[in-house]
Short mmCIF file of C-alpha atoms and ligand atoms in Angstrom, two decimals:
data_model
loop_
_atom_site.label_atom_id
_atom_site.label_comp_id
_atom_site.label_asym_id
_atom_site.label_seq_id
_atom_site.Cartn_x
_atom_site.Cartn_y
_atom_site.Cartn_z
CA MET A 858 49.90 18.48 38.86
CA GLU A 859 52.61 18.07 36.44
CA ASN A 860 56.42 18.26 37.43
CA GLU A 861 57.61 21.84 36.72
CA SER A 862 59.98 21.04 33.85
CA ASN A 863 56.98 19.60 31.99
CA GLN A 864 54.32 22.00 32.91
CA LEU A 865 53.34 24.35 30.27
CA HIS A 866 53.08 27.98 31.52
CA VAL A 867 50.56 30.00 29.29
CA SER A 868 49.94 33.70 29.70
CA PHE A 869 46.56 35.01 28.64
CA LEU A 870 46.21 38.72 27.50
CA PRO A 871 42.38 39.47 27.05
CA VAL A 872 41.10 42.82 25.74
CA PRO A 873 39.40 44.50 28.85
CA ALA A 874 35.81 43.96 27.60
CA GLN A 875 33.34 41.39 29.09
CA GLY A 876 32.50 39.58 25.77
CA HIS A 877 36.14 39.08 25.18
CA MET A 878 37.35 38.47 28.90
CA ILE A 879 34.54 35.97 29.68
CA PRO A 880 35.49 33.25 27.14
CA MET A 881 39.25 33.70 27.36
CA MET A 882 38.90 32.99 31.31
CA ASP A 883 37.08 29.95 30.39
CA ILE A 884 39.67 28.91 27.74
CA ALA A 885 42.35 29.73 30.37
CA LYS A 886 40.39 27.15 32.73
CA ALA A 887 40.48 24.43 30.17
CA PHE A 888 44.25 24.77 29.69
CA ALA A 889 44.64 24.73 33.43
CA THR A 890 42.46 21.71 33.75
CA ARG A 891 45.12 20.16 31.50
CA GLY A 892 47.78 20.91 34.07
CA ALA A 893 48.98 24.33 32.68
CA LYS A 894 50.09 27.20 34.87
CA ILE A 895 48.13 30.20 33.88
CA THR A 896 49.02 33.96 34.09
CA VAL A 897 46.22 36.38 33.25
CA ILE A 898 47.52 39.75 32.39
CA THR A 899 44.94 42.40 32.80
CA SER A 900 44.12 45.75 34.27
CA PRO A 901 43.42 46.19 38.15
CA ALA A 902 39.78 46.89 37.21
CA PHE A 903 39.23 43.68 35.37
CA ALA A 904 41.33 41.78 37.53
CA ALA A 905 38.92 42.77 40.41
CA ILE A 906 35.74 41.91 38.52
CA PHE A 907 37.25 38.36 37.97
CA SER A 908 38.89 37.89 41.15
CA LYS A 909 36.14 35.38 42.49
CA GLN A 910 36.58 33.37 39.48
CA ILE A 911 40.35 33.18 39.90
CA GLU A 912 39.98 32.45 43.59
CA ARG A 913 37.55 29.62 42.81
CA ALA A 914 39.75 28.02 40.03
CA ASN A 915 42.61 27.93 42.55
CA GLN A 916 40.37 26.39 45.29
CA LEU A 917 39.69 23.69 42.77
CA GLY A 918 43.49 23.00 42.46
CA LEU A 919 44.13 24.83 39.18
CA GLU A 920 47.04 27.03 38.86
CA PHE A 921 45.85 30.56 38.14
CA HIS A 922 48.14 33.84 38.61
CA VAL A 923 47.18 37.41 37.72
CA GLN A 924 49.65 40.03 36.69
CA THR A 925 48.03 43.42 36.53
CA VAL A 926 49.11 46.19 34.16
CA LYS A 927 47.77 49.73 34.37
CA PHE A 928 45.46 50.35 31.34
CA PRO A 929 46.70 53.45 29.72
CA SER A 930 43.50 55.53 29.98
CA THR A 931 44.93 58.88 31.01
CA GLU A 932 47.78 58.44 28.35
CA VAL A 933 45.02 58.62 25.65
CA GLY A 934 43.02 61.25 27.10
CA MET A 935 40.38 59.30 29.03
CA PRO A 936 39.90 59.13 33.04
CA GLU A 937 41.64 56.62 35.18
CA GLY A 938 39.89 53.07 35.28
CA TRP A 939 37.99 54.08 32.12
CA GLU A 940 38.15 50.42 30.63
CA ASN A 941 35.72 49.30 33.58
CA THR A 942 33.18 51.95 32.57
CA ASP A 943 30.38 51.94 30.14
CA ALA A 944 32.22 54.68 28.19
CA VAL A 945 34.12 52.06 26.22
CA GLY A 946 30.85 50.96 24.63
CA TYR A 947 30.47 54.19 22.85
CA SER A 948 31.76 54.17 19.38
CA HIS A 949 33.15 57.53 19.24
CA ASN A 950 35.56 56.10 22.04
CA LEU A 951 36.80 53.22 19.89
CA PRO A 952 39.80 54.98 18.32
CA LYS A 953 41.09 55.95 21.93
CA PHE A 954 40.52 52.27 23.03
CA ALA A 955 42.48 51.20 20.09
CA GLU A 956 45.35 53.45 20.95
CA ALA A 957 45.45 52.34 24.48
CA LEU A 958 45.76 48.69 23.33
CA SER A 959 48.60 49.38 21.21
CA LEU A 960 50.21 51.39 24.14
CA LEU A 961 50.13 48.21 26.27
CA ARG A 962 52.97 46.68 24.15
CA GLU A 963 55.75 47.81 26.27
CA PRO A 964 54.52 47.28 29.85
CA VAL A 965 53.13 43.70 28.75
CA LEU A 966 56.50 43.00 27.18
CA HIS A 967 58.15 43.96 30.33
CA ILE A 968 55.99 41.56 32.26
CA LEU A 969 56.72 38.85 29.80
CA GLU A 970 60.41 39.23 29.82
CA LYS A 971 60.54 38.83 33.50
CA HIS A 972 59.05 35.25 33.45
CA ILE A 973 59.01 34.02 29.76
CA PRO A 974 56.02 31.79 29.46
CA ASP A 975 55.66 28.81 26.87
CA CYS A 976 53.06 30.50 24.96
CA LEU A 977 51.14 33.82 24.91
CA VAL A 978 47.46 33.73 23.95
CA THR A 979 46.25 37.06 23.37
CA ASP A 980 43.09 38.83 21.94
CA PHE A 981 43.13 39.05 18.35
CA PHE A 982 43.05 42.91 18.69
CA PHE A 983 46.62 43.05 19.94
CA ALA A 984 48.23 43.73 16.66
CA TRP A 985 51.86 43.62 18.30
CA ALA A 986 51.45 40.42 19.91
CA ALA A 987 53.01 38.22 17.08
CA ASP A 988 56.07 40.52 17.20
CA VAL A 989 56.46 40.34 20.94
CA ALA A 990 56.19 36.56 20.97
CA ALA A 991 58.73 36.19 18.08
CA ARG A 992 61.13 38.32 19.97
CA LEU A 993 60.58 36.01 23.29
CA LYS A 994 60.70 33.05 20.82
CA ILE A 995 57.31 31.73 21.94
CA PRO A 996 54.19 30.88 20.11
CA ARG A 997 51.49 33.27 19.90
CA LEU A 998 47.89 32.27 19.51
CA ALA A 999 45.14 34.76 18.53
CA PHE A 1000 41.68 34.44 19.88
CA GLY A 1001 38.99 36.85 18.36
CA GLY A 1002 36.04 35.58 20.25
CA THR A 1003 34.00 35.03 17.03
CA SER A 1004 32.47 32.42 15.08
CA ILE A 1005 34.32 30.55 12.23
CA ILE A 1006 31.73 31.64 9.87
CA ALA A 1007 32.26 35.23 10.76
CA VAL A 1008 35.97 35.13 10.05
CA CYS A 1009 35.46 33.23 6.78
CA ALA A 1010 32.83 35.69 5.73
CA GLY A 1011 35.13 38.67 6.71
CA GLU A 1012 37.74 37.39 4.59
CA VAL A 1013 35.58 36.85 1.55
CA ILE A 1014 34.52 40.54 1.79
CA ILE A 1015 38.15 41.73 1.85
CA ARG A 1016 39.41 39.30 -0.93
CA HIS A 1017 36.34 39.39 -3.26
CA GLN A 1018 34.55 42.63 -2.66
CA PRO A 1019 31.05 41.31 -3.60
CA GLN A 1020 29.45 44.21 -1.80
CA LYS A 1021 30.68 46.45 -4.91
CA GLY A 1022 28.60 44.70 -7.22
CA VAL A 1023 25.15 46.05 -5.93
CA SER A 1024 23.63 49.43 -6.82
CA CYS A 1025 22.31 50.30 -3.44
CA ASP A 1026 22.85 49.46 0.24
CA SER A 1027 19.78 47.40 0.64
CA GLU A 1028 20.21 45.16 -2.41
CA THR A 1029 21.24 41.60 -1.26
CA PHE A 1030 24.41 40.08 -2.57
CA LEU A 1031 25.65 36.59 -2.43
CA MET A 1032 28.82 35.75 -0.51
CA PRO A 1033 30.97 34.19 -3.19
CA HIS A 1034 32.71 30.99 -2.58
CA LEU A 1035 31.36 30.82 1.15
CA PRO A 1036 29.54 27.63 1.71
CA GLY A 1037 25.58 27.91 2.66
CA ASP A 1038 24.39 30.36 0.18
CA ILE A 1039 24.78 33.24 2.34
CA LYS A 1040 23.25 36.57 1.32
CA LEU A 1041 23.69 39.86 3.07
CA THR A 1042 23.14 43.59 2.17
CA ARG A 1043 25.82 46.42 2.28
CA ASN A 1044 23.92 47.89 5.08
CA GLN A 1045 24.76 44.98 7.25
CA LEU A 1046 28.45 45.45 6.93
CA PRO A 1047 30.77 47.68 9.16
CA PRO A 1048 31.03 51.06 7.52
CA HIS A 1049 34.73 50.70 6.37
CA SER A 1050 33.86 47.60 4.23
CA ARG A 1051 30.63 49.35 2.93
CA GLN A 1052 31.89 52.59 1.75
CA GLU A 1053 35.67 52.00 1.78
CA VAL A 1054 35.90 54.65 4.60
CA GLU A 1055 39.12 54.26 6.65
CA THR A 1056 38.58 54.49 10.27
CA ASP A 1057 41.19 54.10 13.11
CA PHE A 1058 39.61 50.83 14.36
CA ALA A 1059 39.58 49.52 10.72
CA GLU A 1060 43.30 50.06 10.47
CA LEU A 1061 43.70 48.36 13.92
CA ALA A 1062 41.79 45.24 12.47
CA ILE A 1063 43.98 45.21 9.44
CA LYS A 1064 47.09 45.20 11.45
CA ALA A 1065 45.40 42.61 13.84
CA PHE A 1066 44.87 40.21 10.64
CA ALA A 1067 48.53 40.78 9.53
CA SER A 1068 49.59 39.74 13.13
CA GLU A 1069 47.40 36.78 13.14
CA GLU A 1070 48.88 35.56 9.93
CA LYS A 1071 52.19 35.57 11.62
CA SER A 1072 51.11 33.78 14.63
CA PHE A 1073 51.13 30.04 15.48
CA GLY A 1074 47.42 29.71 14.92
CA SER A 1075 44.15 30.77 16.14
CA ILE A 1076 41.78 29.48 18.83
CA PHE A 1077 38.07 29.31 18.19
CA ASN A 1078 35.51 28.97 20.77
CA SER A 1079 33.16 26.91 18.58
CA PHE A 1080 33.27 23.17 17.65
CA TYR A 1081 33.95 21.44 14.26
CA GLU A 1082 30.44 19.67 13.99
CA LEU A 1083 28.67 23.06 14.44
CA GLU A 1084 30.58 24.94 11.73
CA LYS A 1085 32.04 22.20 9.80
CA ASP A 1086 31.82 23.64 6.24
CA TYR A 1087 33.31 27.00 7.52
CA ALA A 1088 36.03 25.03 9.58
CA ASP A 1089 36.91 23.29 6.36
CA PHE A 1090 36.92 26.50 4.40
CA TYR A 1091 39.15 28.29 6.89
CA ARG A 1092 41.56 25.56 6.64
CA ASN A 1093 41.55 24.56 3.08
CA VAL A 1094 40.59 27.79 1.29
CA LEU A 1095 41.92 30.42 3.49
CA GLY A 1096 44.77 28.13 4.28
CA LYS A 1097 44.95 29.07 8.04
CA LYS A 1098 45.53 27.04 11.15
CA ALA A 1099 43.03 26.89 13.91
CA TRP A 1100 41.95 24.77 17.04
CA HIS A 1101 38.25 24.57 17.79
CA ILE A 1102 38.12 24.01 21.35
CA GLY A 1103 34.47 25.03 22.44
CA PRO A 1104 31.98 25.81 23.66
CA VAL A 1105 34.18 26.64 26.38
CA SER A 1106 31.28 27.93 28.59
CA LEU A 1107 30.46 24.20 29.26
CA CYS A 1108 33.44 23.99 31.55
CA ASN A 1109 31.17 25.94 34.06
CA SER A 1110 29.04 22.97 35.26
CA ASP A 1111 28.56 24.01 38.95
CA THR A 1112 26.10 26.74 39.75
CA ALA A 1113 28.84 28.90 41.56
CA ASP A 1114 30.80 28.85 38.26
CA LYS A 1115 27.78 29.80 36.19
CA VAL A 1116 27.00 32.68 38.39
CA GLN A 1117 30.46 34.05 38.72
CA ARG A 1118 31.04 35.03 35.24
CA GLY A 1119 31.87 38.64 34.40
CA LYS A 1120 30.27 41.39 36.48
CA GLU A 1121 28.31 40.60 39.82
CA ALA A 1122 25.00 39.58 38.97
CA SER A 1123 21.98 42.32 39.89
CA VAL A 1124 19.80 39.51 41.22
CA SER A 1125 20.52 36.76 43.61
CA ARG A 1126 20.79 33.51 42.25
CA HIS A 1127 18.12 32.16 44.70
CA GLU A 1128 15.72 34.86 43.61
CA CYS A 1129 16.43 34.05 39.94
CA LEU A 1130 15.91 30.37 40.29
CA ARG A 1131 12.92 30.70 42.37
CA TRP A 1132 11.16 32.70 39.59
CA LEU A 1133 12.23 30.35 37.13
CA ASP A 1134 11.33 27.25 39.19
CA SER A 1135 7.87 28.49 39.24
CA LYS A 1136 7.41 28.32 35.53
CA LYS A 1137 6.63 25.42 33.16
CA PRO A 1138 9.39 23.95 31.14
CA ASN A 1139 10.21 25.84 27.78
CA SER A 1140 7.58 28.49 28.79
CA ILE A 1141 10.06 31.70 29.07
CA VAL A 1142 11.51 34.04 26.53
CA TYR A 1143 14.74 35.39 27.77
CA VAL A 1144 15.70 38.71 26.37
CA CYS A 1145 19.24 39.87 26.81
CA PHE A 1146 21.53 41.82 24.59
CA GLY A 1147 25.15 41.13 25.97
CA SER A 1148 27.16 43.56 27.63
CA ILE A 1149 27.39 46.44 25.45
CA VAL A 1150 24.26 47.27 23.35
CA ARG A 1151 22.29 50.14 24.72
CA PHE A 1152 18.84 50.91 23.34
CA SER A 1153 17.05 54.11 22.80
CA SER A 1154 13.73 54.68 25.01
CA GLN A 1155 11.73 54.37 22.03
CA GLN A 1156 13.29 50.97 21.24
CA LEU A 1157 12.75 49.67 24.83
CA VAL A 1158 9.36 50.70 24.55
CA GLU A 1159 8.70 48.72 21.42
CA ILE A 1160 10.48 45.56 23.13
CA ALA A 1161 8.00 45.81 26.10
CA LYS A 1162 4.92 46.11 23.61
CA GLY A 1163 6.16 43.32 21.57
CA LEU A 1164 6.75 41.15 24.50
CA GLU A 1165 3.30 42.13 25.97
CA ALA A 1166 1.63 41.24 22.50
CA SER A 1167 3.40 37.85 22.29
CA GLN A 1168 1.65 36.68 25.36
CA GLN A 1169 4.70 34.78 26.41
CA ASP A 1170 6.22 34.86 29.90
CA PHE A 1171 9.52 36.59 29.80
CA LEU A 1172 12.77 37.50 31.63
CA TRP A 1173 14.11 40.77 30.35
CA ILE A 1174 17.68 42.06 31.28
CA VAL A 1175 17.79 45.74 30.73
CA LYS A 1176 20.95 47.86 30.63
CA GLY A 1177 21.22 51.43 30.11
CA ASP A 1178 21.77 54.69 31.72
CA LYS A 1179 20.18 55.31 35.16
CA SER A 1180 18.25 58.31 33.74
CA GLN A 1181 16.35 55.98 31.53
CA GLU A 1182 15.54 53.30 34.23
CA GLN A 1183 11.94 54.42 34.82
CA ASP A 1184 10.86 56.80 32.25
CA TRP A 1185 10.39 54.63 29.16
CA LEU A 1186 8.15 51.83 30.68
CA PRO A 1187 4.75 51.97 28.97
CA GLU A 1188 2.05 52.96 31.54
CA GLY A 1189 0.93 50.15 33.85
CA PHE A 1190 3.25 47.82 32.11
CA GLU A 1191 4.76 46.34 35.25
CA GLU A 1192 1.42 45.83 36.99
CA ARG A 1193 0.01 43.99 33.84
CA MET A 1194 2.96 41.97 33.51
CA ASP A 1195 3.13 41.05 37.33
CA GLY A 1196 3.91 37.30 37.63
CA LYS A 1197 4.26 36.94 33.86
CA GLY A 1198 7.30 38.89 33.14
CA LEU A 1199 10.56 39.76 35.15
CA ILE A 1200 12.77 42.51 34.41
CA ILE A 1201 16.27 42.75 35.62
CA ARG A 1202 18.19 46.14 35.49
CA GLY A 1203 21.85 45.17 35.25
CA TRP A 1204 23.95 42.01 34.93
CA ALA A 1205 22.26 38.61 34.84
CA PRO A 1206 23.68 35.13 35.55
CA GLN A 1207 23.17 34.16 31.81
CA LEU A 1208 24.55 30.68 31.89
CA LEU A 1209 22.41 29.81 34.93
CA ILE A 1210 19.38 31.16 33.03
CA LEU A 1211 19.87 29.76 29.71
CA ASP A 1212 20.51 26.24 31.37
CA HIS A 1213 17.24 26.43 33.47
CA GLU A 1214 14.36 24.14 31.82
CA SER A 1215 11.75 26.89 31.92
CA ILE A 1216 13.73 28.95 29.17
CA GLY A 1217 12.22 28.29 25.76
CA GLY A 1218 13.79 30.96 23.81
CA PHE A 1219 16.22 33.59 23.73
CA VAL A 1220 16.05 37.20 22.06
CA THR A 1221 19.76 37.99 21.48
CA HIS A 1222 21.70 40.50 19.57
CA CYS A 1223 23.86 37.24 18.29
CA GLY A 1224 26.94 38.12 20.10
CA TRP A 1225 29.07 34.99 19.67
CA ASN A 1226 29.10 34.17 23.42
CA SER A 1227 25.56 34.57 23.71
CA THR A 1228 24.77 32.59 20.52
CA LEU A 1229 27.00 29.66 21.57
CA GLU A 1230 25.79 29.78 25.03
CA SER A 1231 22.19 29.41 23.81
CA ILE A 1232 23.33 26.67 21.42
CA SER A 1233 24.87 24.70 24.37
CA ALA A 1234 21.71 25.03 26.32
CA GLY A 1235 19.54 23.78 23.40
CA VAL A 1236 17.58 27.01 23.36
CA PRO A 1237 16.31 28.50 19.98
CA MET A 1238 16.82 32.18 19.30
CA VAL A 1239 15.13 35.24 18.00
CA THR A 1240 18.04 36.93 16.23
CA TRP A 1241 18.48 40.64 16.31
CA PRO A 1242 21.97 41.54 15.04
CA MET A 1243 23.47 45.01 15.22
CA PHE A 1244 27.26 45.07 14.76
CA SER A 1245 30.48 43.16 14.61
CA ASP A 1246 30.09 39.44 13.78
CA GLN A 1247 26.34 39.37 14.70
CA PHE A 1248 24.86 39.59 11.13
CA TYR A 1249 27.10 36.50 10.15
CA ASN A 1250 26.06 34.69 13.38
CA GLU A 1251 22.39 35.16 12.63
CA LYS A 1252 22.98 33.30 9.25
CA LEU A 1253 24.53 30.55 11.05
CA VAL A 1254 21.61 30.34 13.58
CA VAL A 1255 18.60 30.86 11.14
CA GLN A 1256 19.78 29.59 7.77
CA VAL A 1257 22.48 27.01 8.51
CA LEU A 1258 21.33 25.47 11.75
CA GLY A 1259 17.44 26.19 11.55
CA ILE A 1260 17.23 27.15 15.26
CA GLY A 1261 16.13 30.71 15.00
CA ALA A 1262 13.83 33.37 13.75
CA SER A 1263 15.02 36.80 12.75
CA VAL A 1264 13.31 40.05 13.91
CA GLY A 1265 14.48 41.44 10.51
CA SER A 1266 17.09 44.02 11.61
CA THR A 1267 18.57 45.40 8.56
CA SER A 1268 21.28 47.78 9.46
CA TYR A 1269 24.77 47.72 11.07
CA ALA A 1270 24.76 49.76 14.24
CA MET A 1271 27.89 49.88 16.45
CA PHE A 1272 26.88 49.01 19.96
CA GLY A 1273 23.25 49.51 18.92
CA GLU A 1274 23.92 53.17 18.49
CA GLY A 1275 21.27 54.76 16.10
CA ALA A 1276 19.99 51.44 15.03
CA ASP A 1277 16.80 51.32 12.87
CA LEU A 1278 13.87 50.82 15.05
CA VAL A 1279 12.44 47.30 15.24
CA SER A 1280 8.74 47.42 15.63
CA ARG A 1281 6.67 45.74 18.30
CA ASP A 1282 4.81 43.82 15.64
CA ASP A 1283 8.23 42.21 14.42
CA ILE A 1284 9.23 41.43 17.80
CA ASP A 1285 5.91 39.71 18.53
CA LYS A 1286 5.87 37.58 15.55
CA ALA A 1287 9.44 36.36 15.83
CA VAL A 1288 8.83 35.58 19.56
CA ARG A 1289 5.82 33.64 18.69
CA ARG A 1290 7.64 31.78 15.91
CA VAL A 1291 10.18 30.66 18.47
CA MET A 1292 7.99 30.03 21.44
CA ALA A 1293 4.67 28.54 20.20
CA GLY A 1294 3.44 26.25 17.39
CA GLU A 1295 4.82 23.61 15.11
CA GLU A 1296 7.77 25.82 13.74
CA ALA A 1297 8.88 26.30 17.22
CA GLU A 1298 8.69 22.54 18.12
CA VAL A 1299 10.89 21.67 15.13
CA MET A 1300 13.42 24.29 16.17
CA ARG A 1301 13.44 23.22 19.65
CA ARG A 1302 14.00 19.71 18.72
CA ARG A 1303 16.86 20.65 16.38
CA ALA A 1304 18.32 22.98 19.09
CA LYS A 1305 18.39 19.92 21.80
CA LEU A 1306 20.10 17.78 19.22
CA ILE A 1307 22.70 20.39 18.46
CA ARG A 1308 23.07 20.79 22.26
CA GLU A 1309 24.11 17.04 22.55
CA MET A 1310 26.73 17.44 19.76
CA ALA A 1311 28.03 20.44 21.80
CA ARG A 1312 28.31 18.29 24.85
CA LYS A 1313 30.06 15.54 23.06
CA ALA A 1314 32.47 17.80 21.46
CA VAL A 1315 34.00 18.76 24.86
CA ALA A 1316 33.56 15.41 26.42
CA GLU A 1317 36.63 13.15 26.46
CA GLY A 1318 37.59 12.11 22.88
CA GLY A 1319 35.10 14.57 21.17
CA SER A 1320 36.31 17.02 18.58
CA SER A 1321 37.06 20.00 20.79
CA ASP A 1322 38.73 17.89 23.53
CA SER A 1323 41.03 16.31 20.96
CA ASP A 1324 41.83 19.60 19.40
CA LEU A 1325 42.84 20.88 22.77
CA THR A 1326 44.90 17.68 23.36
CA SER A 1327 46.65 18.16 20.06
CA LEU A 1328 47.23 21.80 20.60
CA ILE A 1329 48.81 21.38 24.12
CA GLU A 1330 50.97 18.73 22.51
CA LYS A 1331 52.29 20.97 19.88
CA LEU A 1332 52.95 23.69 22.54
CA LYS A 1333 54.73 21.09 24.65
CA GLN A 1334 57.03 20.04 21.57
CA HIS A 1335 57.61 23.73 21.03
CA LYS A 1336 58.78 24.15 24.57
CA ALA A 1337 60.97 21.17 24.58
CA ALA A 1338 62.59 22.24 21.33
CA ARG A 1339 63.25 25.88 22.84
CA GLU A 1340 64.47 24.37 26.03
CA SER A 1341 67.02 22.00 24.25
CA LYS A 1342 68.74 24.78 22.24
N1 LIG B 898 26.44 38.23 30.14
C1 LIG B 898 25.87 37.88 31.13
N2 LIG B 898 24.97 38.78 31.85
C2 LIG B 898 24.45 39.85 31.19
C3 LIG B 898 24.93 40.22 29.92
C4 LIG B 898 25.82 39.36 29.36
O1 LIG B 898 26.45 37.00 31.94
O2 LIG B 898 23.64 40.52 31.86
C5 LIG B 898 27.65 37.46 29.38
C6 LIG B 898 27.16 36.60 28.50
O3 LIG B 898 26.64 35.26 29.06
C7 LIG B 898 28.28 36.36 27.40
C8 LIG B 898 28.92 37.83 27.67
O4 LIG B 898 28.40 38.34 28.75
O5 LIG B 898 29.07 35.45 27.93
C9 LIG B 898 28.32 38.58 26.33
O6 LIG B 898 29.16 38.32 25.27
P1 LIG B 898 28.40 38.50 23.74
O7 LIG B 898 29.62 37.96 22.75
O8 LIG B 898 27.22 37.58 23.66
O9 LIG B 898 28.22 39.78 23.49
P2 LIG B 898 28.94 41.22 23.82
O10 LIG B 898 28.64 41.71 25.13
O11 LIG B 898 30.36 41.02 23.40
O12 LIG B 898 28.30 42.13 22.77
#
């Protein structure tokens, strides 16, 4: 461990949502591994979810502290502890969630003023973070949890408005200036950029972008070689500063680390591994749509029928309301699929699963964490984007990297709510393309090559490792300059 005067103290403030908190904890670990002292500022509910991970980091000799701050649920008219319920994942609750994030400014400032850290890393969505950091005279780093292509594409949409040049929502348009000949339809954009509708959440995003501009820079959970053209575009065309330090999930090399990410898994690691071990290499398609997507019963039936028709072995993670659990399964499905398919209801140890040699493909909503975890494991994807950055991530996977096949989802649906139905035939076709035949072989070979690139990036001297080193050096210089004043 470094001596106190040299040691960097970095405070992390994630948004209380699994898809944001999980990578931020990995980033914090990467900093801690370089000798930094870490304070994670989060709600009591999320501190409890991540307590095992934090305990383990401390056992490994890393210096992790937690500072809890009450999430202002009741203040915005929601029940106590609301951030740890599925209610956050409903789009009508987003304005309240946005309001709660802005109310966190004063209590977080109060915490930071007591022990001023050397750097504040916050989620992109804390629009007030740059001002707070400026007041404390410390650098603020923004972390959005998305791919670089997504941020670049988002900027192109705002600056050049190519979506306005088409006559209907389903007509494709080319993203001007953006490398890679990326084409989209207006249907695939969030409502506010599609119809110029103002929403509270869009307003928050605009403020967050302004705050990012005033920050020290951004951190991306990605690596240069993966998104080279977009990393260059971000720096040279958009003129922004970023450090690419991913894939951060690769810091979890141990089984315990892989299992203890996010919520408690609904299946024991032994049971899960026993089932996976009983299968041949590359023979299982893993089906999971992140932490928030909820499907209608009708869509779940289509997935069941599509998987059955594909004749592939599968491991399917189902989330949803308790009331939905039994009703939707097609008659006799579980009996017919006995031994062939495993359904886990709840939370899966995703990293452990993806890293298992029996996994040959991943049906994913293209959340950036899932996408990058699949890339890091060398697993080709069936892409099924629904909202946020997912349509851009699909383009990266299918078109730029050539390691995926699309189910053909055509319209933006926040958290999957009211999404157009994807048919069993389309699911069956896309699963077969990724799992069987010559095209699948080509994708798999490419995916394995990219996996090696990912590993090299985080290994000593690799691009992400070097970027982290240079970021830490910059933060140390900043600390020294501040302390000498
Ligand atoms: N995850 C998991 N088990 C699950 C579902 C999700 O471990 O059953 C993890 C997954 O590995 C990833 C994160 O939760 O790290 C989901 O993030 P992503 O960006 O893919 O999607 P989001 O949940 O934000 O839509």
